[in-house]
XYZ file of C-alpha atoms in Angstrom:
592
model
C -13.486 -11.716 0.590
C -14.806 -15.068 -0.605
C -13.756 -16.117 -4.098
C -15.241 -18.545 -6.569
C -14.767 -19.574 -10.185
C -16.924 -21.305 -12.797
C -15.430 -24.591 -13.953
C -16.079 -23.499 -17.558
C -13.112 -21.129 -17.237
C -10.602 -23.990 -17.185
C -9.353 -26.831 -19.352
C -9.535 -30.535 -18.541
C -12.047 -32.742 -16.798
C -14.112 -31.725 -13.793
C -11.872 -33.418 -11.229
C -8.766 -31.744 -12.701
C -10.502 -28.387 -12.599
C -11.565 -28.768 -8.991
C -8.053 -29.727 -7.882
C -6.630 -26.724 -9.764
C -9.135 -24.358 -8.140
C -8.181 -25.600 -4.682
C -4.459 -25.300 -5.463
C -4.961 -21.709 -6.662
C -6.633 -20.769 -3.377
C -10.264 -20.324 -4.423
C -12.894 -20.727 -1.727
C -15.571 -22.192 -3.964
C -16.620 -23.222 -7.457
C -19.586 -22.914 -9.757
C -20.231 -26.338 -11.277
C -21.007 -26.016 -14.967
C -23.745 -28.420 -16.041
C -21.752 -29.580 -19.092
C -18.732 -30.390 -16.911
C -20.806 -32.575 -14.616
C -22.622 -34.322 -17.466
C -19.319 -35.402 -19.054
C -17.709 -36.461 -15.760
C -17.514 -40.119 -14.798
C -17.701 -39.210 -11.123
C -21.156 -39.070 -9.522
C -22.504 -35.867 -7.985
C -21.863 -37.413 -4.572
C -18.219 -38.034 -5.463
C -17.799 -34.465 -6.736
C -19.361 -33.192 -3.520
C -17.015 -35.306 -1.414
C -13.984 -34.140 -3.410
C -14.891 -30.489 -2.906
C -15.441 -31.093 0.816
C -12.045 -32.785 1.111
C -10.315 -29.903 -0.700
C -12.104 -27.203 1.292
C -14.175 -25.890 -1.626
C -17.833 -24.929 -1.419
C -20.092 -25.578 -4.402
C -21.541 -22.097 -4.680
C -23.834 -22.559 -7.660
C -25.000 -25.061 -10.249
C -25.334 -23.501 -13.691
C -26.924 -22.826 -16.089
C -30.591 -23.677 -16.461
C -31.685 -22.305 -19.834
C -34.752 -21.509 -21.936
C -37.357 -21.540 -19.190
C -39.666 -18.512 -19.217
C -41.823 -16.860 -21.905
C -43.153 -20.137 -23.309
C -46.539 -21.768 -23.927
C -48.156 -24.009 -21.300
C -47.046 -27.289 -22.857
C -43.436 -26.183 -23.071
C -43.629 -24.735 -19.574
C -44.804 -28.045 -18.119
C -41.825 -29.777 -19.677
C -39.512 -27.037 -18.379
C -40.793 -27.594 -14.850
C -40.069 -31.315 -15.253
C -36.517 -30.482 -16.381
C -36.059 -28.163 -13.438
C -37.209 -30.787 -10.964
C -34.679 -33.258 -12.366
C -31.896 -30.682 -11.991
C -32.977 -29.996 -8.423
C -32.357 -33.686 -7.765
C -28.815 -33.303 -9.070
C -28.264 -30.195 -6.938
C -29.330 -32.017 -3.791
C -26.814 -34.741 -4.587
C -24.121 -32.095 -5.154
C -24.997 -30.304 -1.946
C -25.605 -26.875 -3.421
C -28.707 -24.753 -3.006
C -28.316 -22.119 -5.733
C -29.227 -22.495 -9.420
C -28.432 -19.992 -12.152
C -31.441 -19.363 -14.386
C -30.540 -17.548 -17.624
C -33.164 -15.548 -19.461
C -34.607 -17.429 -22.397
C -32.589 -16.923 -25.575
C -33.856 -19.888 -27.595
C -37.446 -21.032 -27.020
C -39.247 -17.923 -25.780
C -42.233 -17.101 -27.971
C -44.359 -14.868 -25.686
C -43.180 -11.376 -24.780
C -45.411 -10.906 -21.746
C -44.016 -9.810 -18.375
C -47.134 -10.967 -16.520
C -46.673 -14.478 -17.928
C -42.970 -14.460 -17.058
C -43.715 -13.423 -13.475
C -46.221 -16.277 -13.077
C -43.739 -18.788 -14.486
C -40.892 -17.537 -12.298
C -43.169 -17.702 -9.270
C -44.089 -21.339 -9.951
C -40.432 -22.282 -10.417
C -39.434 -20.509 -7.199
C -42.201 -22.275 -5.274
C -41.095 -25.661 -6.622
C -37.502 -24.853 -5.672
C -38.532 -23.689 -2.198
C -39.954 -27.145 -1.463
C -36.405 -28.468 -1.929
C -34.601 -25.638 -0.074
C -33.212 -24.278 -3.367
C -32.728 -20.653 -4.447
C -32.919 -19.309 -8.002
C -30.608 -16.569 -9.344
C -32.200 -15.002 -12.440
C -29.658 -13.584 -14.924
C -30.372 -11.381 -17.931
C -28.349 -12.695 -20.866
C -27.065 -9.981 -23.179
C -28.670 -11.897 -26.062
C -31.876 -12.905 -24.271
C -34.827 -12.926 -26.658
C -37.134 -10.689 -24.627
C -35.127 -9.992 -21.455
C -31.559 -8.761 -21.984
C -31.210 -6.047 -19.340
C -30.467 -6.712 -15.661
C -32.904 -3.952 -14.680
C -35.724 -5.747 -16.515
C -34.780 -9.034 -14.828
C -34.825 -7.340 -11.414
C -38.290 -5.854 -12.005
C -39.620 -9.324 -12.780
C -37.979 -10.819 -9.684
C -39.340 -8.001 -7.555
C -42.859 -8.591 -8.869
C -42.615 -12.350 -8.293
C -41.794 -11.545 -4.644
C -40.394 -14.883 -3.530
C -37.665 -15.034 -0.829
C -35.764 -17.723 -2.729
C -35.801 -15.812 -6.037
C -33.104 -13.204 -6.681
C -30.832 -12.001 -9.447
C -27.398 -12.943 -10.685
C -25.347 -10.008 -11.979
C -22.786 -10.741 -14.685
C -20.413 -7.930 -15.635
C -20.154 -9.091 -19.235
C -23.912 -9.148 -19.861
C -24.273 -5.677 -18.374
C -21.196 -3.864 -19.697
C -21.142 -5.431 -23.174
C -24.576 -3.959 -23.866
C -23.591 -0.566 -22.483
C -26.154 -0.738 -19.683
C -25.548 1.683 -16.824
C -24.368 -0.346 -13.810
C -25.323 2.451 -11.408
C -28.813 0.971 -11.277
C -27.401 -1.995 -9.377
C -27.387 0.179 -6.263
C -31.198 0.178 -6.379
C -31.321 -3.601 -5.858
C -31.317 -4.732 -2.196
C -28.046 -6.526 -1.455
C -29.830 -9.617 -0.120
C -31.616 -10.016 -3.472
C -28.343 -10.130 -5.388
C -27.846 -13.862 -5.016
C -24.647 -14.139 -7.029
C -22.026 -12.078 -8.846
C -20.104 -13.223 -11.930
C -17.157 -11.209 -13.215
C -15.443 -11.137 -16.586
C -13.452 -8.565 -18.508
C -13.322 -8.276 -22.306
C -11.627 -6.271 -25.045
C -13.639 -3.556 -26.746
C -14.865 -5.296 -29.904
C -17.536 -4.481 -32.454
C -19.077 -7.894 -33.075
C -22.019 -10.148 -32.326
C -22.402 -10.129 -28.553
C -22.891 -13.912 -28.303
C -19.663 -14.636 -30.180
C -17.919 -11.920 -28.171
C -19.036 -13.615 -24.971
C -18.287 -17.192 -25.998
C -14.744 -16.613 -27.281
C -13.289 -13.325 -26.066
C -13.944 -12.865 -22.370
C -10.865 -12.186 -20.232
C -9.972 -12.241 -16.579
C -10.273 -8.921 -14.707
C -7.521 -6.481 -15.557
C -6.944 -7.800 -19.078
C -9.673 -6.046 -21.041
C -11.404 -2.698 -21.420
C -14.330 -2.965 -18.989
C -14.421 -0.735 -15.907
C -14.725 -3.606 -13.471
C -13.540 -1.510 -10.538
C -16.476 0.845 -11.006
C -18.836 -2.078 -11.654
C -17.826 -3.895 -8.479
C -18.123 -0.667 -6.524
C -21.814 -0.422 -7.454
C -22.378 -4.034 -6.381
C -20.691 -3.466 -3.017
C -22.675 -0.277 -2.363
C -25.861 -2.256 -3.005
C -24.899 -4.422 -0.031
C -23.834 -7.610 -1.802
C -21.904 -9.870 0.572
C -21.522 -13.053 -1.468
C -18.519 -14.437 -3.315
C -16.724 -12.759 -6.187
C -16.851 -15.349 -8.928
C -15.302 -15.568 -12.374
C -17.188 -16.769 -15.435
C -14.846 -16.421 -18.392
C -15.464 -18.123 -21.715
C -12.194 -17.985 -23.625
C -10.757 -20.418 -26.173
C -7.206 -19.863 -24.925
C -7.914 -20.515 -21.254
C -9.726 -23.733 -22.116
C -6.587 -25.027 -23.851
C -3.840 -23.960 -21.445
C -2.478 -25.872 -18.455
C -5.213 -25.936 -15.838
C -3.223 -25.273 -12.651
C -1.467 -22.281 -14.155
C -4.716 -20.848 -15.547
C -6.439 -21.255 -12.181
C -3.603 -19.360 -10.493
C -3.891 -16.690 -13.194
C -7.629 -16.435 -12.528
C -7.173 -16.159 -8.759
C -4.561 -13.405 -9.207
C -7.025 -11.413 -11.310
C -9.633 -11.455 -8.540
C -7.121 -10.358 -5.923
C -6.045 -7.515 -8.207
C -9.631 -6.420 -8.834
C -10.595 -6.580 -5.172
C -7.544 -4.544 -4.198
C -8.216 -1.919 -6.872
C -11.849 -1.663 -5.791
C -11.033 -1.589 -2.071
C -8.701 1.334 -2.671
C -11.706 3.524 -3.497
C -14.306 1.898 -1.221
C -14.571 1.049 2.461
C -13.573 -2.587 1.997
C -10.477 -3.040 4.113
C -10.454 -6.849 4.148
C -9.623 -6.880 0.415
C -6.620 -4.541 0.573
C -3.110 -5.813 -0.043
C 0.225 -4.010 -0.014
C 0.278 -1.138 -2.489
C 1.915 -1.808 -5.856
C 5.607 -0.886 -5.879
C 6.718 2.085 -7.952
C 9.853 1.136 -9.846
C 12.405 3.929 -10.197
C 14.730 2.206 -12.622
C 16.139 -1.053 -13.913
C 18.696 -2.462 -11.479
C 20.053 -5.094 -13.864
C 19.205 -7.456 -16.683
C 20.341 -11.066 -16.604
C 21.091 -13.291 -19.578
C 21.429 -16.997 -18.838
C 22.959 -19.820 -20.851
C 25.526 -22.600 -20.839
C 28.203 -20.698 -22.800
C 28.008 -16.916 -22.998
C 31.522 -16.047 -24.123
C 30.247 -14.675 -27.441
C 28.173 -12.224 -25.418
C 31.247 -11.270 -23.399
C 32.888 -10.339 -26.692
C 29.841 -8.449 -27.922
C 29.516 -6.397 -24.730
C 33.206 -5.559 -24.877
C 32.903 -4.460 -28.500
C 29.925 -2.276 -27.624
C 32.023 -0.541 -24.980
C 30.743 -2.076 -21.747
C 33.234 -2.498 -18.900
C 33.925 -5.952 -17.478
C 33.295 -5.567 -13.740
C 34.402 -9.064 -12.812
C 33.207 -12.541 -11.888
C 31.055 -13.273 -8.857
C 32.977 -14.439 -5.831
C 31.056 -17.709 -5.483
C 29.161 -18.306 -8.729
C 29.907 -18.662 -12.474
C 28.321 -15.277 -13.100
C 29.879 -12.224 -14.770
C 28.954 -8.553 -14.692
C 29.298 -5.947 -17.452
C 28.331 -2.310 -16.938
C 28.107 0.987 -18.789
C 27.021 3.620 -16.297
C 23.686 2.454 -14.847
C 23.263 -0.215 -17.511
C 24.177 -3.479 -15.775
C 24.144 -6.794 -17.627
C 24.698 -10.081 -15.786
C 25.813 -13.196 -17.697
C 24.763 -16.259 -15.741
C 26.247 -19.615 -16.756
C 24.756 -21.458 -13.775
C 21.581 -22.057 -15.767
C 22.177 -24.732 -18.394
C 20.014 -23.509 -21.225
C 20.523 -24.721 -24.787
C 20.688 -21.111 -26.029
C 21.094 -17.706 -24.367
C 17.910 -16.288 -22.887
C 16.943 -13.051 -21.197
C 16.099 -14.767 -17.931
C 15.667 -12.072 -15.269
C 15.603 -8.375 -14.531
C 15.805 -6.335 -11.379
C 13.961 -3.155 -10.466
C 14.926 -0.455 -8.005
C 12.120 0.308 -5.535
C 11.723 2.086 -2.219
C 10.730 -1.030 -0.281
C 11.712 -4.435 -1.619
C 10.016 -6.265 1.264
C 6.680 -4.574 0.534
C 6.985 -5.405 -3.170
C 7.667 -9.033 -2.262
C 4.699 -9.128 0.129
C 2.364 -7.838 -2.578
C 3.652 -10.449 -5.013
C 2.990 -13.178 -2.446
C -0.563 -11.900 -1.904
C -1.101 -12.140 -5.666
C 0.131 -15.734 -5.775
C 3.450 -15.118 -7.540
C 5.877 -17.934 -6.660
C 8.998 -16.727 -4.819
C 12.473 -17.337 -6.210
C 15.251 -18.544 -3.948
C 18.864 -18.379 -5.017
C 21.716 -19.726 -2.944
C 23.613 -17.005 -1.128
C 26.564 -17.208 1.205
C 27.327 -15.235 4.335
C 27.871 -11.580 3.558
C 26.141 -11.714 0.155
C 23.103 -9.605 -0.654
C 19.871 -11.581 -0.915
C 17.506 -9.912 -3.367
C 13.783 -10.642 -3.149
C 12.311 -12.107 -6.333
C 9.354 -13.909 -7.899
C 8.839 -15.891 -11.068
C 6.598 -14.470 -13.759
C 4.239 -16.889 -15.529
C 6.816 -17.909 -18.155
C 9.624 -18.274 -15.607
C 11.310 -14.905 -16.150
C 12.483 -13.789 -12.723
C 11.706 -10.321 -11.352
C 13.907 -8.941 -8.553
C 13.504 -5.915 -6.308
C 16.331 -3.915 -4.758
C 16.003 -0.967 -2.375
C 19.762 -0.483 -1.899
C 22.407 1.264 -3.973
C 23.605 -1.543 -6.283
C 27.169 -0.229 -6.404
C 27.359 -0.473 -2.617
C 25.521 -3.766 -2.308
C 25.478 -6.638 -4.784
C 27.893 -5.155 -7.381
C 30.686 -5.412 -4.787
C 30.393 -9.211 -4.946
C 32.001 -9.161 -8.415
C 35.794 -9.101 -8.448
C 38.583 -8.956 -11.025
C 37.280 -6.172 -13.241
C 37.113 -2.395 -13.453
C 34.758 0.394 -14.458
C 36.323 1.658 -17.689
C 33.288 1.604 -20.002
C 33.489 3.608 -23.211
C 30.161 5.337 -22.524
C 27.640 5.933 -19.739
C 24.257 4.420 -20.397
C 21.139 3.077 -18.751
C 18.516 0.482 -19.584
C 15.959 2.122 -21.871
C 13.602 -0.821 -22.261
C 13.413 -4.593 -21.983
C 11.472 -6.245 -24.776
C 9.909 -9.540 -23.700
C 8.069 -11.794 -26.153
C 5.387 -14.380 -25.422
C 3.477 -17.078 -27.291
C -0.189 -16.327 -27.919
C -1.476 -18.453 -25.042
C 0.612 -16.615 -22.403
C 0.185 -13.009 -23.487
C -2.877 -11.896 -21.498
C -1.518 -13.561 -18.369
C 1.789 -11.709 -18.806
C 0.024 -8.353 -19.119
C -1.927 -8.988 -15.921
C 1.210 -10.122 -14.068
C 3.199 -7.044 -15.058
C 0.373 -4.710 -14.043
C -0.718 -6.416 -10.827
C 2.552 -7.790 -9.413
C 5.185 -5.511 -10.943
C 3.002 -2.396 -10.781
C 3.398 -1.236 -14.382
C 0.711 0.542 -16.403
C -0.404 -0.704 -19.815
C -0.355 1.577 -22.831
C -2.738 1.004 -25.756
C -1.485 -1.930 -27.867
C -0.073 -1.461 -31.354
C 0.415 -3.820 -34.312
C 3.770 -4.024 -36.082
C 3.954 -5.680 -39.556
C 6.463 -8.516 -39.782
C 7.465 -11.213 -42.277
C 5.109 -13.707 -40.581
C 2.175 -11.384 -39.984
C 1.296 -8.682 -37.470
C 3.202 -8.625 -34.186
C 1.145 -7.152 -31.363
C 3.122 -4.887 -29.037
C 1.858 -3.930 -25.593
C 4.095 -1.512 -23.693
C 4.038 -1.727 -19.896
C 5.716 1.157 -18.125
C 6.173 2.828 -14.752
C 4.249 6.011 -14.065
C 7.375 8.145 -14.411
C 8.201 6.370 -17.723
C 11.613 5.319 -16.437
C 10.894 1.570 -16.643
C 9.627 0.401 -20.036
C 8.686 -3.177 -20.794
C 7.280 -3.788 -24.290
C 5.557 -7.186 -24.525
C 5.405 -8.714 -28.004
C 2.914 -11.274 -29.260
C 3.489 -13.034 -32.558
C 0.769 -14.575 -34.744
C -0.247 -18.045 -33.463
C 1.633 -19.977 -36.166
C 4.775 -17.814 -36.103
C 7.829 -18.361 -33.894
C 7.981 -16.404 -30.654
C 9.848 -13.136 -31.344
C 13.330 -12.671 -29.922
C 13.682 -10.842 -26.638
C 15.998 -7.915 -26.481
C 17.622 -5.378 -24.215
C 17.844 -1.708 -25.253
C 20.494 0.550 -23.711
C 20.051 4.318 -23.940
C 23.140 6.451 -24.633
C 23.834 10.140 -25.269
C 25.418 9.614 -28.698
C 24.450 6.459 -30.569
C 26.557 7.381 -33.607
C 29.721 7.696 -31.487
C 28.991 4.366 -29.755
C 28.431 2.763 -33.159
C 31.651 4.206 -34.596
C 33.735 2.831 -31.711
C 31.952 -0.523 -31.798
C 32.573 -0.723 -35.545
C 36.270 -0.066 -34.976
C 36.334 -2.897 -32.424
C 34.930 -5.299 -35.022
C 31.295 -5.529 -33.942
C 29.056 -7.113 -36.580
C 25.903 -4.992 -36.790
C 22.524 -6.257 -37.935
C 22.637 -5.590 -41.680
C 19.972 -3.150 -42.861
C 18.949 -3.180 -46.569
C 19.828 -0.195 -48.742
C 16.182 0.304 -49.684
C 15.529 1.419 -46.115
C 17.843 4.399 -46.520
C 16.242 5.335 -49.847
C 12.956 5.421 -47.943
C 14.497 7.546 -45.171
C 15.630 10.048 -47.781
C 12.087 10.200 -49.128
C 10.435 10.499 -45.689
C 12.794 12.982 -44.064
C 14.935 15.755 -45.496
C 18.025 14.457 -43.732
C 21.446 15.995 -44.121
C 23.240 13.881 -46.774
C 26.229 13.341 -44.493
C 23.977 12.073 -41.686
C 22.145 9.766 -44.077
C 25.460 8.390 -45.354
C 26.658 7.780 -41.782
C 23.446 5.999 -40.866
C 23.753 3.717 -43.880
C 27.453 3.010 -43.372
C 26.906 1.972 -39.753
C 23.534 0.253 -40.330
C 21.781 2.679 -37.987
C 18.026 3.296 -38.037
C 16.232 6.602 -37.629
C 12.830 7.995 -36.747
C 11.460 11.451 -36.090
C 8.205 12.987 -34.930
C 7.045 16.376 -33.700
C 8.670 15.789 -30.294
C 12.172 14.710 -31.279
C 14.399 12.129 -32.983
C 15.382 8.503 -32.407
C 18.639 6.881 -33.583
C 19.265 3.209 -32.851
C 21.026 0.062 -34.022
C 20.896 -3.658 -33.353
C 23.390 -6.413 -32.761
C 23.004 -9.822 -34.385
C 20.887 -12.315 -32.452
C 22.411 -14.771 -30.020
C 20.044 -17.638 -29.445
C 16.759 -16.005 -28.500
C 17.991 -12.470 -27.864
C 19.795 -9.413 -29.198
C 20.867 -5.992 -27.952
C 19.888 -2.519 -29.124
C 21.569 0.835 -28.577
C 19.214 3.826 -28.640
C 19.540 7.593 -28.483
C 16.511 9.778 -27.742
C 16.724 13.386 -28.878
C 14.296 15.970 -27.565
C 11.126 14.447 -26.094
C 10.879 11.461 -28.437
C 9.045 8.746 -26.496
C 8.501 5.941 -29.007
C 10.507 2.924 -30.100
C 11.132 3.533 -33.784
C 8.018 1.619 -34.810
C 8.332 2.495 -38.542
C 11.689 0.696 -38.551
C 10.435 -2.448 -36.799
C 9.348 -4.277 -39.992
C 12.830 -3.666 -41.428
C 14.456 -5.062 -38.311
C 12.223 -8.144 -38.309
C 12.934 -8.787 -41.988
C 16.692 -8.292 -41.498
C 16.747 -10.748 -38.608
C 14.838 -13.300 -40.639
C 17.287 -12.840 -43.517
C 20.246 -13.524 -41.209
C 18.926 -16.962 -40.226
C 17.583 -17.891 -43.666
């Protein structure tokens, strides 16, 4: 599988973009005309740089507003094309992207368009150049790839073919099955982009809201399958116009882009005879092995965990790391990492084959994590997620493997629990990348996103979860001008009220919930008065739907995190979303 990417996808100058593409492992690049025009380096210097870095220049793009024009305009367009052919020869590329005319076309006449395409192809042939004709979704007279192919077929020139762009085809709702009727050798180039399902002007949708594969709502696996069955053998290339990607750090975005292509190729290869694109199958997580909180001084969290009823299992034999457990809920406090405030820094997942999970992560470009271990200690395989949160895999019984490295404690927890969910928050510029990482590398499935009202605007919540719903990872995205939401760890118990009562007796300070919330509960649900009074006294929150009930409470925040205790009754599967605005407001009140 050969991969490519349009330089328009990335931030920075052309030289920066090219270096980032090489670092990310792309095989080639599409040089965007605007990137070259604004570069101080000559086409020959750009060509030499790509040669030195092992990158091919797969296409020069775009050439716009050519066909469907009067003779005078056409003559000038041929002059423009000839000048661009000069630039292409200096760059060392032989393929030009020709977009259907969206600006200057005045004549809706296929016969005229065929004649004009034929003359352009003949001029290009004299220079050894090929033309890839692409139907823009907003083309004035040609906006359907099937129409563009009919014109190319009629022109009948060996150096004239089509470029297929997933956005232009899928955004208009065109049936991609027709791609299989185009001979593979006449599909000169393939551009891929995902996008969210939006009801808006298609040009604005394209210019600002494209996403990398796996981050939107397009069926790119099905789309690519049609292209492969047609016989296309060229590179898979990304052309993603997105305001966020053109502002974020270029090396990281290029790695993000490359990961998306690997993910798409693997997904497509799974249902097609395309063995060279397969990677190790995504791991299926069977549970959360542990959650780690890192910081310079975590003694307040020691106290909090003790008040909640966790058991202190001891200190690591060789590291300033402590372990607290309550049944299968294992929380590691790591004071090796000198952070200014506590942070949820890592989590581990139980899988059948940790080596296979690590191999898949490597194939997807996730950087491995190495932690110092001494003889006899368990070495867990791990990678860093885009924001640095570490993800570990363990295929052994933790109690018989790494837990035994902690000494000086016991297992006398006040309750038996397990990790219900890990809530991880991201700034706006990292959110889509995080979703792709958790789906492609970690192997979690994305649920439909939801919006939660907060004091600073809507917080977008995207739940990632394992297929058996044992591992739950809600990802939160705050409004662009709001602070990044706190991360938190939720522990599921059999009796949240009993845990709260004991924690209250031990002096735990609960997150204070306003009395108005309980007045609203009384109005929404016909709760037993004694239960309502208990909820209010202990600052517990409550939700109910047709499947069951949800009782939960929160600790105060410590730095950038807090803990939650939850009880699920019946088949309740949510997260108490109606209570989330109250929690957000209460947390804001505590720091005001």
